[in-house]
Amino acid sequence: MTEHLPAIISSPQRVVDYGSTNASQASPSPDPHPRAQRLPPFVLVSESRSVQRYSRMPHNTPKGESAQQPLERLEYFLNVLNQMCIGFVTIFMSYITLRTNPGTTPLHAWLVTIGFSFFMAEGVMVHYGGNVLTNSYKRSTQTTIHWVLLTLGGGCGAAGALIKMIQKGFMLQTTHGRLGITAFVLCLLAMSSGLAALCSTRIKKLITPLLNKAFHNFVGFACFVIALVAQYYGYQTGYFKNRVETDFQILMKCLTLVSLVLSSYGPIKGLYHKFKAISGQF
């Protein structure tokens, strides 16, 4: 037993120091991932004695997206304000015209209001990304809604204008009447170009689909603008003055102009992109 003891004690043994902080004694393997690159994916949001809540950290959020968020919220807010203006004008004009005795002028006023101020205003904003009512739909669904709304709006608006033109014998001398005739002609032209845009693949030998759709958008937008300006002057006619006080006439004019400006942002933006694409082809 004693003869083998020194051999056991003197045998080489590998000693590992797990608690030493001396760099000469401990030589850890190099870390391929520095500490700056190994940040935890979760950060502590709130801490209590019983519950700790963690939230995932954002990774490389683009500055462009963070800058666009306030603009998108502003667009949504303005669109909601526009929907309120459109709804108020449509409801009030429907109340004024439908509660009176049926006649040519009340029917004319109601048809052009429901056609141009409601259906056409909603139709030109369908493809607008800031529209809170349609931005969640697919492109094909938006196109279908666009066609339905503009068909109803163009039909009602053109019918309302035609009723008044027949009553006056197509001799309209006022600013309201002349703008109404112009809107009527542009409405028919916009509906015809819209039908051509729907069949753009069949007539692409005569005109390119992009150019045809750009023309349709331009004519339709011009019809919408002139129609709402005509309605603005319509508040100065005797029919409206005899039923509404002066302060309320001013309110209706302001709401109509606000609706016109806010509804025009989407179509102008779309026209800009179409004209830019057309200019890139030449």
PDB file of N, CA and C in Angstrom, residues 162-173 181:
ATOM      1  N   LEU A 162     -80.878  66.634 -66.394  1.00  0.00           N
ATOM      2  CA  LEU A 162     -81.719  66.581 -67.596  1.00  0.00           C
ATOM      3  C   LEU A 162     -83.137  67.051 -67.307  1.00  0.00           C
ATOM      4  N   ILE A 163     -83.653  66.732 -66.124  1.00  0.00           N
ATOM      5  CA  ILE A 163     -85.013  67.171 -65.760  1.00  0.00           C
ATOM      6  C   ILE A 163     -85.105  68.691 -65.759  1.00  0.00           C
ATOM      7  N   LYS A 164     -84.102  69.337 -65.175  1.00  0.00           N
ATOM      8  CA  LYS A 164     -84.118  70.807 -65.111  1.00  0.00           C
ATOM      9  C   LYS A 164     -83.883  71.426 -66.488  1.00  0.00           C
ATOM     10  N   MET A 165     -83.051  70.816 -67.303  1.00  0.00           N
ATOM     11  CA  MET A 165     -82.809  71.357 -68.639  1.00  0.00           C
ATOM     12  C   MET A 165     -84.050  71.266 -69.511  1.00  0.00           C
ATOM     13  N   ILE A 166     -84.798  70.174 -69.368  1.00  0.00           N
ATOM     14  CA  ILE A 166     -86.048  70.049 -70.138  1.00  0.00           C
ATOM     15  C   ILE A 166     -87.060  71.082 -69.665  1.00  0.00           C
ATOM     16  N   GLN A 167     -87.116  71.306 -68.347  1.00  0.00           N
ATOM     17  CA  GLN A 167     -88.055  72.290 -67.818  1.00  0.00           C
ATOM     18  C   GLN A 167     -87.733  73.700 -68.321  1.00  0.00           C
ATOM     19  N   LYS A 168     -86.447  74.023 -68.394  1.00  0.00           N
ATOM     20  CA  LYS A 168     -86.029  75.354 -68.839  1.00  0.00           C
ATOM     21  C   LYS A 168     -85.862  75.449 -70.349  1.00  0.00           C
ATOM     22  N   GLY A 169     -86.107  74.370 -71.064  1.00  0.00           N
ATOM     23  CA  GLY A 169     -85.944  74.395 -72.502  1.00  0.00           C
ATOM     24  C   GLY A 169     -84.491  74.521 -72.932  1.00  0.00           C
ATOM     25  N   PHE A 170     -83.586  73.988 -72.119  1.00  0.00           N
ATOM     26  CA  PHE A 170     -82.145  74.020 -72.387  1.00  0.00           C
ATOM     27  C   PHE A 170     -81.620  75.458 -72.519  1.00  0.00           C
ATOM     28  N   MET A 171     -82.340  76.418 -71.968  1.00  0.00           N
ATOM     29  CA  MET A 171     -81.920  77.817 -71.978  1.00  0.00           C
ATOM     30  C   MET A 171     -81.604  78.231 -70.547  1.00  0.00           C
ATOM     31  N   LEU A 172     -80.415  77.860 -70.086  1.00  0.00           N
ATOM     32  CA  LEU A 172     -79.994  78.158 -68.722  1.00  0.00           C
ATOM     33  C   LEU A 172     -78.953  79.274 -68.764  1.00  0.00           C
ATOM     34  N   GLN A 173     -79.300  80.428 -68.190  1.00  0.00           N
ATOM     35  CA  GLN A 173     -78.452  81.604 -68.272  1.00  0.00           C
ATOM     36  C   GLN A 173     -77.657  81.857 -66.992  1.00  0.00           C
ATOM     37  N   ILE A 181     -75.090  72.156 -66.975  1.00  0.00           N
ATOM     38  CA  ILE A 181     -75.013  71.594 -68.326  1.00  0.00           C
ATOM     39  C   ILE A 181     -73.625  71.021 -68.592  1.00  0.00           C
TER      40      ILE A 181
END
